[in-house]
CSV table of C-alpha atoms and ligand atoms in Angstrom, one decimal:
chain,number,residue,atom,x,y,z
A,1,MET,CA,28.5,44.6,-96.3
A,2,HIS,CA,31.2,47.2,-96.8
A,3,SER,CA,34.8,45.6,-97.2
A,4,TYR,CA,38.1,47.1,-96.3
A,5,PRO,CA,41.7,45.9,-96.9
A,6,ASP,CA,42.5,45.2,-93.3
A,7,ALA,CA,42.1,46.0,-89.6
A,8,SER,CA,44.3,49.4,-89.6
A,9,THR,CA,42.0,50.7,-92.4
A,10,VAL,CA,39.0,50.2,-90.2
A,11,VAL,CA,40.4,51.9,-87.2
A,12,ARG,CA,41.5,55.0,-89.1
A,13,ALA,CA,38.0,55.0,-90.8
A,14,PHE,CA,35.8,54.7,-87.6
A,15,SER,CA,38.3,55.2,-84.3
A,16,PRO,CA,35.3,52.8,-83.2
A,17,ASP,CA,34.4,52.9,-79.5
A,18,GLN,CA,32.6,49.4,-79.7
A,19,PRO,CA,34.7,46.3,-80.9
A,20,VAL,CA,34.6,45.4,-84.2
A,21,ILE,CA,34.3,41.8,-86.0
A,22,LEU,CA,36.4,41.4,-89.2
A,23,ASN,CA,35.2,38.7,-91.2
A,24,ARG,CA,37.3,37.0,-93.9
A,25,PRO,CA,34.8,35.4,-96.4
A,26,HIS,CA,37.6,33.9,-98.7
A,27,ALA,CA,39.4,32.4,-95.5
A,28,ALA,CA,36.2,30.4,-94.7
A,29,ALA,CA,35.4,29.5,-98.3
A,30,ARG,CA,39.1,28.2,-98.7
A,31,ALA,CA,38.8,25.8,-95.6
A,32,ALA,CA,35.7,24.5,-96.7
A,33,ARG,CA,37.1,23.7,-100.1
A,34,PHE,CA,40.1,22.0,-98.5
A,35,PHE,CA,37.8,19.6,-96.6
A,36,ALA,CA,35.2,19.0,-99.6
A,37,GLU,CA,38.4,18.2,-101.7
A,38,LYS,CA,40.7,16.6,-99.6
A,39,PHE,CA,38.7,14.8,-96.8
A,40,PRO,CA,38.4,11.2,-97.7
A,41,GLY,CA,34.5,11.1,-97.0
A,42,LYS,CA,31.9,13.6,-96.4
A,43,SER,CA,32.3,16.8,-94.2
A,44,LEU,CA,29.4,18.0,-92.2
A,45,TYR,CA,29.8,21.5,-90.4
A,46,ALA,CA,29.6,21.5,-86.9
A,47,VAL,CA,27.1,24.5,-87.0
A,48,LYS,CA,27.4,25.4,-83.2
A,49,ALA,CA,31.1,26.6,-83.8
A,50,ASN,CA,29.7,29.7,-85.5
A,51,PRO,CA,25.9,29.7,-86.8
A,52,SER,CA,26.4,33.0,-88.5
A,53,PRO,CA,24.0,33.0,-91.6
A,54,ASP,CA,26.7,34.4,-93.8
A,55,LEU,CA,29.3,31.9,-92.8
A,56,LEU,CA,26.7,29.0,-93.5
A,57,GLN,CA,26.2,30.4,-97.0
A,58,ILE,CA,29.8,30.7,-97.7
A,59,LEU,CA,30.3,27.1,-96.8
A,60,TRP,CA,27.5,26.1,-98.7
A,61,ASP,CA,29.1,27.8,-101.7
A,62,ALA,CA,32.2,26.2,-101.2
A,63,GLY,CA,31.0,22.9,-101.4
A,64,VAL,CA,29.6,22.0,-97.9
A,65,THR,CA,26.6,20.2,-98.4
A,66,HIS,CA,25.8,18.7,-94.9
A,67,PHE,CA,25.5,20.3,-91.4
A,68,ASP,CA,25.9,19.1,-87.8
A,69,VAL,CA,23.0,20.6,-85.9
A,70,ALA,CA,22.4,20.2,-82.3
A,71,SER,CA,19.4,21.9,-81.4
A,72,ILE,CA,16.1,22.4,-83.1
A,73,ALA,CA,16.9,26.2,-83.4
A,74,GLU,CA,19.8,25.3,-85.3
A,75,VAL,CA,17.6,22.9,-87.6
A,76,ARG,CA,15.3,26.0,-88.3
A,77,LEU,CA,18.3,28.4,-89.2
A,78,VAL,CA,19.8,26.0,-91.5
A,79,ARG,CA,16.7,24.8,-93.2
A,80,SER,CA,15.4,28.5,-93.5
A,81,LEU,CA,18.8,29.5,-95.3
A,82,LEU,CA,19.8,26.4,-97.3
A,83,PRO,CA,16.4,24.6,-98.1
A,84,GLU,CA,18.6,22.0,-100.1
A,85,ALA,CA,21.3,21.0,-97.1
A,86,THR,CA,21.2,17.8,-95.5
A,87,LEU,CA,20.9,18.2,-91.6
A,88,CYS,CA,22.2,15.6,-89.1
A,89,PHE,CA,20.9,16.0,-85.5
A,90,MET,CA,23.9,15.0,-83.8
A,91,HIS,CA,23.2,15.7,-79.9
A,92,PRO,CA,22.8,12.6,-78.5
A,93,VAL,CA,20.3,14.0,-76.1
A,94,LYS,CA,17.2,15.6,-77.7
A,95,THR,CA,13.4,16.4,-76.8
A,96,LYS,CA,10.9,14.6,-78.2
A,97,SER,CA,9.3,17.5,-79.9
A,98,ALA,CA,12.5,18.5,-81.6
A,99,ILE,CA,13.0,15.1,-83.1
A,100,THR,CA,9.4,14.9,-84.4
A,101,GLU,CA,9.6,18.6,-85.7
A,102,ALA,CA,13.2,17.7,-87.2
A,103,TYR,CA,11.9,14.4,-89.1
A,104,THR,CA,8.4,15.7,-90.0
A,105,GLN,CA,8.9,19.0,-91.1
A,106,HIS,CA,12.6,20.0,-91.9
A,107,GLY,CA,13.7,16.4,-93.7
A,108,VAL,CA,16.2,15.6,-91.3
A,109,ARG,CA,16.8,11.5,-91.2
A,110,THR,CA,20.0,11.5,-89.4
A,111,PHE,CA,20.2,11.2,-85.5
A,112,SER,CA,22.9,10.3,-82.9
A,113,LEU,CA,22.1,8.6,-79.6
A,114,ASP,CA,24.0,7.1,-76.7
A,115,THR,CA,21.2,5.1,-74.6
A,116,ALA,CA,18.8,2.7,-75.3
A,117,GLU,CA,16.1,5.5,-74.0
A,118,GLU,CA,17.1,7.6,-76.7
A,119,LEU,CA,16.5,5.2,-79.2
A,120,GLN,CA,13.3,4.6,-77.9
A,121,LYS,CA,12.3,8.4,-77.9
A,122,ILE,CA,13.7,8.3,-81.6
A,123,VAL,CA,11.3,5.4,-82.5
A,124,GLU,CA,8.3,7.1,-81.0
A,125,ALA,CA,8.9,10.7,-82.2
A,126,THR,CA,9.2,9.5,-85.8
A,127,GLY,CA,6.3,7.1,-85.6
A,128,GLY,CA,8.5,4.1,-86.0
A,129,ALA,CA,10.0,5.5,-89.2
A,130,GLN,CA,12.1,2.9,-91.6
A,131,ASP,CA,14.3,5.3,-93.1
A,132,LEU,CA,16.5,6.4,-90.3
A,133,ASN,CA,20.4,7.0,-90.3
A,134,LEU,CA,21.1,6.3,-86.5
A,135,LEU,CA,24.6,6.9,-85.5
A,136,VAL,CA,25.7,5.6,-81.8
A,137,ARG,CA,28.0,7.7,-80.3
A,138,LEU,CA,31.0,6.1,-78.6
A,139,ARG,CA,33.2,7.4,-75.7
A,140,VAL,CA,36.6,7.9,-76.8
A,141,SER,CA,39.6,9.5,-75.1
A,142,SER,CA,40.3,13.4,-75.4
A,143,GLU,CA,44.0,13.0,-74.3
A,144,TYR,CA,45.4,14.3,-77.5
A,145,SER,CA,42.9,17.6,-77.5
A,146,GLU,CA,43.1,20.9,-75.9
A,147,LEU,CA,39.4,20.8,-74.9
A,148,SER,CA,37.8,17.5,-73.6
A,149,LEU,CA,34.4,16.2,-74.8
A,150,ALA,CA,34.9,12.8,-73.3
A,151,SER,CA,32.8,13.3,-70.2
A,152,LYS,CA,29.3,14.0,-71.3
A,153,PHE,CA,28.6,11.9,-74.2
A,154,GLY,CA,29.2,8.4,-75.3
A,155,VAL,CA,28.4,5.0,-74.6
A,156,ASP,CA,31.3,3.1,-72.8
A,157,LEU,CA,32.7,0.4,-74.9
A,158,ALA,CA,31.4,-2.3,-72.6
A,159,ASP,CA,27.7,-1.2,-73.5
A,160,ALA,CA,28.3,-0.3,-77.0
A,161,ALA,CA,27.9,-3.9,-78.6
A,162,ALA,CA,24.3,-4.4,-77.1
A,163,LEU,CA,23.2,-0.8,-78.0
A,164,LEU,CA,24.6,-1.3,-81.8
A,165,ARG,CA,22.4,-4.4,-82.0
A,166,ASN,CA,19.5,-3.0,-80.3
A,167,VAL,CA,19.9,0.4,-83.0
A,168,ARG,CA,20.4,-2.1,-85.9
A,169,GLN,CA,16.8,-3.4,-85.6
A,170,HIS,CA,15.4,0.2,-85.7
A,171,CYS,CA,17.5,2.0,-88.9
A,172,ASP,CA,17.9,1.9,-92.4
A,173,ALA,CA,21.8,2.9,-92.2
A,174,LEU,CA,23.6,2.1,-89.0
A,175,GLY,CA,26.8,4.5,-87.8
A,176,ILE,CA,29.3,5.1,-85.0
A,177,CYS,CA,30.4,8.4,-84.3
A,178,PHE,CA,32.7,9.9,-81.8
A,179,HIS,CA,34.4,13.1,-80.8
A,180,VAL,CA,38.3,13.2,-79.9
A,181,GLY,CA,37.8,16.5,-78.2
A,182,SER,CA,38.4,20.0,-79.8
A,183,GLN,CA,41.9,20.9,-81.2
A,184,ALA,CA,43.2,17.6,-81.6
A,185,MET,CA,46.9,18.3,-81.7
A,186,THR,CA,47.9,14.8,-83.4
A,187,PRO,CA,46.3,12.7,-85.9
A,188,PHE,CA,46.8,9.7,-83.6
A,189,ALA,CA,43.9,10.8,-81.6
A,190,TYR,CA,41.5,9.6,-84.5
A,191,VAL,CA,43.8,6.6,-84.9
A,192,GLN,CA,43.0,5.5,-81.2
A,193,ALA,CA,39.2,6.3,-81.6
A,194,LEU,CA,39.1,4.1,-84.7
A,195,GLU,CA,40.6,1.3,-82.8
A,196,ARG,CA,37.6,1.4,-80.2
A,197,VAL,CA,35.4,1.6,-83.2
A,198,ARG,CA,36.9,-1.6,-84.2
A,199,ALA,CA,36.3,-3.2,-81.0
A,200,ALA,CA,32.9,-2.0,-80.8
A,201,ILE,CA,32.1,-3.5,-84.4
A,202,ALA,CA,33.9,-6.7,-83.5
A,203,GLU,CA,32.2,-7.4,-80.5
A,204,ALA,CA,28.6,-6.5,-81.6
A,205,ALA,CA,29.2,-8.3,-85.1
A,206,VAL,CA,26.8,-5.8,-86.7
A,207,THR,CA,26.9,-4.5,-90.1
A,208,VAL,CA,28.0,-0.8,-90.1
A,209,ASP,CA,27.2,1.5,-92.8
A,210,ILE,CA,28.8,5.0,-91.6
A,211,VAL,CA,32.0,5.7,-89.5
A,212,ASP,CA,31.6,9.4,-88.3
A,213,VAL,CA,35.0,10.6,-86.9
A,214,GLY,CA,33.3,13.9,-85.2
A,215,GLY,CA,35.3,17.1,-84.9
A,216,GLY,CA,38.5,18.0,-83.4
A,217,PHE,CA,40.4,19.0,-86.5
A,218,PRO,CA,42.9,21.8,-85.0
A,219,SER,CA,43.4,25.3,-86.2
A,220,CYS,CA,46.6,27.2,-85.4
A,221,TYR,CA,47.1,29.6,-82.3
A,222,PRO,CA,50.3,30.7,-80.4
A,223,GLY,CA,52.0,27.4,-78.9
A,224,MET,CA,49.3,25.3,-80.6
A,225,GLU,CA,50.6,24.7,-84.1
A,226,PRO,CA,49.6,21.1,-85.5
A,227,PRO,CA,50.8,19.1,-88.3
A,228,PRO,CA,49.1,19.3,-91.4
A,229,LEU,CA,45.6,18.3,-91.9
A,230,GLU,CA,46.6,16.0,-94.4
A,231,ASP,CA,48.4,14.0,-92.1
A,232,TYR,CA,45.0,13.4,-90.3
A,233,PHE,CA,43.0,12.7,-93.5
A,234,ALA,CA,45.6,10.1,-94.6
A,235,LEU,CA,45.6,8.5,-91.3
A,236,ILE,CA,41.9,8.5,-90.9
A,237,ALA,CA,41.6,7.0,-94.4
A,238,ARG,CA,43.9,4.4,-93.4
A,239,HIS,CA,42.4,3.1,-90.4
A,240,PHE,CA,39.0,3.4,-91.7
A,241,GLU,CA,39.9,1.1,-94.7
A,242,ALA,CA,40.9,-1.4,-92.4
A,243,LEU,CA,37.8,-1.6,-90.5
A,244,PRO,CA,35.5,-4.8,-90.5
A,245,ILE,CA,32.8,-2.9,-92.3
A,246,SER,CA,31.0,-3.2,-95.8
A,247,TYR,CA,32.9,-1.9,-98.9
A,248,SER,CA,30.2,0.6,-99.4
A,249,ALA,CA,30.6,2.1,-95.8
A,250,GLU,CA,30.8,5.8,-95.8
A,251,LEU,CA,33.3,7.9,-93.9
A,252,TRP,CA,31.9,11.0,-92.4
A,253,CYS,CA,33.6,13.9,-90.1
A,254,GLU,CA,32.2,16.9,-88.5
A,255,PRO,CA,34.5,19.9,-88.6
A,256,GLY,CA,33.6,23.0,-86.6
A,257,ARG,CA,36.8,24.9,-85.6
A,258,ALA,CA,38.9,23.9,-88.6
A,259,LEU,CA,36.2,25.4,-91.1
A,260,CYS,CA,35.6,28.8,-89.3
A,261,ALA,CA,38.6,29.5,-86.8
A,262,GLU,CA,40.1,31.8,-89.8
A,263,TYR,CA,37.0,33.6,-90.5
A,264,SER,CA,36.9,36.3,-87.9
A,265,SER,CA,39.0,38.4,-86.0
A,266,LEU,CA,38.3,41.4,-83.7
A,267,ILE,CA,39.6,45.2,-83.3
A,268,VAL,CA,39.5,45.9,-79.4
A,269,LYS,CA,40.5,49.4,-77.9
A,270,VAL,CA,42.5,49.8,-74.9
A,271,GLU,CA,40.5,51.7,-72.1
A,272,LYS,CA,43.0,51.7,-69.1
A,273,ARG,CA,46.5,50.1,-68.7
A,274,ARG,CA,47.7,48.9,-65.2
A,275,GLY,CA,51.2,47.5,-65.3
A,276,THR,CA,50.7,44.8,-68.0
A,277,GLU,CA,47.4,44.5,-67.6
A,278,LEU,CA,45.0,46.0,-70.5
A,279,TYR,CA,41.3,46.8,-69.8
A,280,ILE,CA,39.9,46.3,-73.2
A,281,ASN,CA,36.2,46.6,-74.6
A,282,ASP,CA,35.6,42.9,-75.1
A,283,GLY,CA,36.1,39.9,-72.8
A,284,ALA,CA,34.8,37.1,-71.2
A,285,TYR,CA,31.0,37.5,-72.0
A,286,GLY,CA,32.2,38.8,-75.5
A,287,ALA,CA,34.1,37.1,-78.1
A,288,LEU,CA,36.9,35.8,-75.5
A,289,PHE,CA,34.9,33.5,-73.6
A,290,ASP,CA,37.6,30.5,-74.3
A,291,ALA,CA,40.8,33.0,-73.4
A,292,ALA,CA,39.0,33.7,-70.1
A,293,HIS,CA,37.5,30.2,-69.2
A,294,VAL,CA,40.3,27.7,-70.7
A,295,ALA,CA,42.9,30.1,-71.1
A,296,TRP,CA,42.9,29.8,-74.5
A,297,ARG,CA,45.7,32.2,-76.3
A,298,PHE,CA,44.4,33.9,-79.5
A,299,PRO,CA,47.1,35.9,-81.7
A,300,VAL,CA,47.1,39.9,-81.2
A,301,GLN,CA,48.8,42.5,-83.1
A,302,ALA,CA,49.4,46.0,-82.5
A,303,LEU,CA,47.2,48.6,-85.1
A,304,GLU,CA,49.3,51.6,-84.0
A,305,LEU,CA,52.5,52.6,-86.1
A,306,ASP,CA,54.0,54.5,-83.4
A,307,LEU,CA,54.5,51.7,-81.0
A,308,ILE,CA,58.3,50.9,-80.9
A,309,GLN,CA,59.3,49.0,-78.0
A,310,PRO,CA,59.8,45.2,-78.1
A,311,HIS,CA,56.9,43.1,-77.3
A,312,ASP,CA,55.8,42.5,-73.5
A,313,GLU,CA,53.6,39.8,-72.0
A,314,PHE,CA,50.0,41.2,-71.0
A,315,SER,CA,46.9,40.0,-69.6
A,316,PHE,CA,43.4,41.5,-70.3
A,317,TYR,CA,40.2,42.6,-68.4
A,318,GLY,CA,37.0,42.9,-70.2
A,319,PRO,CA,34.4,45.8,-70.0
A,320,THR,CA,32.0,44.2,-67.5
A,321,CYS,CA,32.2,44.7,-63.6
A,322,ASP,CA,33.2,40.9,-63.0
A,323,ASP,CA,36.5,39.9,-61.8
A,324,ALA,CA,36.2,36.8,-63.9
A,325,ASP,CA,36.3,38.8,-66.9
A,326,PHE,CA,40.0,38.3,-67.1
A,327,MET,CA,42.1,36.8,-70.1
A,328,LYS,CA,45.2,35.7,-68.4
A,329,GLY,CA,47.2,35.2,-71.8
A,330,PRO,CA,49.8,36.0,-71.9
A,331,PHE,CA,49.2,38.2,-74.9
A,332,MET,CA,52.3,39.5,-76.7
A,333,LEU,CA,52.0,43.4,-77.6
A,334,PRO,CA,54.5,46.2,-77.8
A,335,ALA,CA,55.7,47.3,-74.4
A,336,ASP,CA,54.4,51.3,-75.1
A,337,ILE,CA,51.0,50.4,-75.8
A,338,GLN,CA,48.4,52.5,-73.8
A,339,ALA,CA,45.1,53.6,-73.2
A,340,GLY,CA,43.3,54.7,-76.5
A,341,ASP,CA,45.3,52.4,-78.6
A,342,TYR,CA,43.7,49.8,-80.7
A,343,PHE,CA,44.8,46.1,-81.5
A,344,GLU,CA,43.6,43.3,-83.4
A,345,ILE,CA,43.0,39.6,-81.8
A,346,GLY,CA,43.0,36.8,-84.5
A,347,MET,CA,41.6,33.3,-85.1
A,348,LEU,CA,38.3,34.0,-83.6
A,349,GLY,CA,36.0,32.9,-86.2
A,350,ALA,CA,35.2,29.3,-84.0
A,351,TYR,CA,33.8,29.6,-80.5
A,352,GLY,CA,34.5,33.3,-80.4
A,353,ALA,CA,32.5,35.9,-82.5
A,354,ALA,CA,29.6,33.7,-81.9
A,355,MET,CA,29.7,33.6,-78.2
A,356,LYS,CA,29.2,37.4,-77.6
A,357,THR,CA,26.6,37.9,-75.0
A,358,GLY,CA,24.9,41.5,-74.0
A,359,PHE,CA,25.7,41.1,-70.3
A,360,ASN,CA,26.2,44.3,-68.6
A,361,GLY,CA,25.2,46.2,-71.2
A,362,PHE,CA,28.1,45.5,-73.3
A,363,GLY,CA,28.5,43.2,-76.3
A,364,GLU,CA,27.3,45.4,-79.3
A,365,ALA,CA,29.9,45.1,-82.3
A,366,ILE,CA,29.8,46.0,-85.7
A,367,ALA,CA,31.0,43.7,-88.2
A,368,VAL,CA,32.7,44.3,-91.5
A,369,THR,CA,34.6,42.5,-94.0
A,370,VAL,CA,38.1,42.6,-94.9
A,371,THR,CA,40.3,41.1,-97.8
A,372,ASP,CA,43.5,40.6,-96.0
A,373,GLU,CA,45.0,37.1,-94.7
A,374,PRO,CA,43.9,35.7,-90.9
A,375,MET,CA,46.7,35.8,-88.4
A,376,ALA,CA,47.3,32.2,-89.0
A,377,SER,CA,46.3,29.8,-91.9
A,378,LEU,CA,46.3,25.7,-92.1
A,379,TYR,CA,45.3,26.8,-95.9
A,380,ARG,CA,47.4,29.0,-97.3
A,381,GLY,CA,50.1,27.0,-99.3
A,382,ASP,CA,53.1,28.7,-97.8
A,383,ARG,CA,53.7,26.2,-94.8
A,384,ALA,CA,57.0,26.5,-93.0
A,385,ASP,CA,57.4,22.9,-92.7
A,386,PRO,CA,59.9,21.0,-94.8
A,387,ARG,CA,57.6,18.4,-96.0
A,388,SER,CA,55.6,19.2,-99.1
A,389,SER,CA,52.1,20.0,-98.6
A,390,ASP,CA,49.7,22.8,-99.5
A,391,ASN,CA,48.4,22.8,-95.7
A,392,VAL,CA,50.1,25.4,-94.0
A,393,ILE,CA,51.0,26.9,-90.4
A,394,SER,CA,52.7,30.1,-90.4
A,395,LEU,CA,51.9,32.6,-87.8
A,396,ARG,CA,53.1,35.8,-88.4
B,1,LIG,C1,31.1,20.6,-81.0
B,1,LIG,C2,31.3,19.6,-81.8
B,1,LIG,C3,31.7,19.4,-83.2
B,1,LIG,C4,32.8,20.3,-83.8
B,1,LIG,O1,33.9,20.2,-82.8
B,1,LIG,P1,35.3,20.9,-83.6
B,1,LIG,O2,36.2,20.8,-82.3
B,1,LIG,O3,35.0,22.4,-83.4
B,1,LIG,O4,35.8,20.3,-84.8
B,1,LIG,C5,31.6,18.1,-84.0
B,1,LIG,N1,30.6,17.4,-83.6
B,1,LIG,C6,30.1,17.2,-82.3
B,1,LIG,C7,29.0,16.4,-82.0
B,1,LIG,C8,30.2,18.3,-81.6
B,1,LIG,O5,29.4,18.4,-80.4
């Protein structure tokens, strides 16, 4: 893939009519090295955040060896690219055929579940296998996170003990996992969840071999600037070590967003301006799903040199004919931006570039590599925080 210094160079080279995805392999590799070196346990990359084959290879090369997969298609994808990788099937509701294929053809030994019915399914689908790592998904609060994952999955604490004892009979290693919700803005989200893990273990009186604190590690967006990741890691380590578990118990995590948010940004073109609404060539059915559906604010920056007015607040319409193709923002751009101008939308590597659809005939985009820094980074080493840390939060 051809590589360019930055977004402006790409605009000058192509004047592109389609959106252009800008990938930053160095940023994803840096995030992966950070987790591989600093998380006090094993880091599984949550593939759903961005399943791009290039990205999977970058993460593997940078030291991520375990992958959290949630569908048989993700199992096949990662296995075909990375024959040596360890795959963990962490969706608590799977089809029997998916479990059988994952176990017999792709070497998957780790599965999550949150009901006795799912346990039965796993036992049958693997022919009563004796070499399984089974992780019980516990429901925990999402109150400290920007996106909830609390309602769909997870056994309630009141029912956890019975399920843990039941699962213990059918596995080699027993684990407990949870998800505090995506973009957890404080490490106390994990402290609170680990307290619930403690209660479940005490009640069940079983030996637990794996504690998996899930995803939720934040990235950096306008108005959402989290404390350093080291704070999360330190608190998780401290509360993990205080659990009533065996000395050899393992600590796992499943970062999605934190490993890939910095990987991609997007160049878009303004097709029309109506007041402070910009009609652009990507939107709710493209890389801006979260901007439309949960009013996520992504950083933006103008790419024209002749824009001189101070920033104003803009909202965006995407290219489809659908009223819902609307991103409220506010997004801060020079007040004199107009039709024909280009700008860059940052931090789209997680749940952004990966979500593009072809709805309404739009969705085509070219992808190129750029070598400049992402608009914000948690890993750059120039953190604007008085605490000494190599974990950073600077938005430019
Ligand atoms: C989505 C998901 C993740 C990744 O979550 P992030 O908030 O992106 O870190 C991890 N584990 C499970 C089970 C998930 O569903």
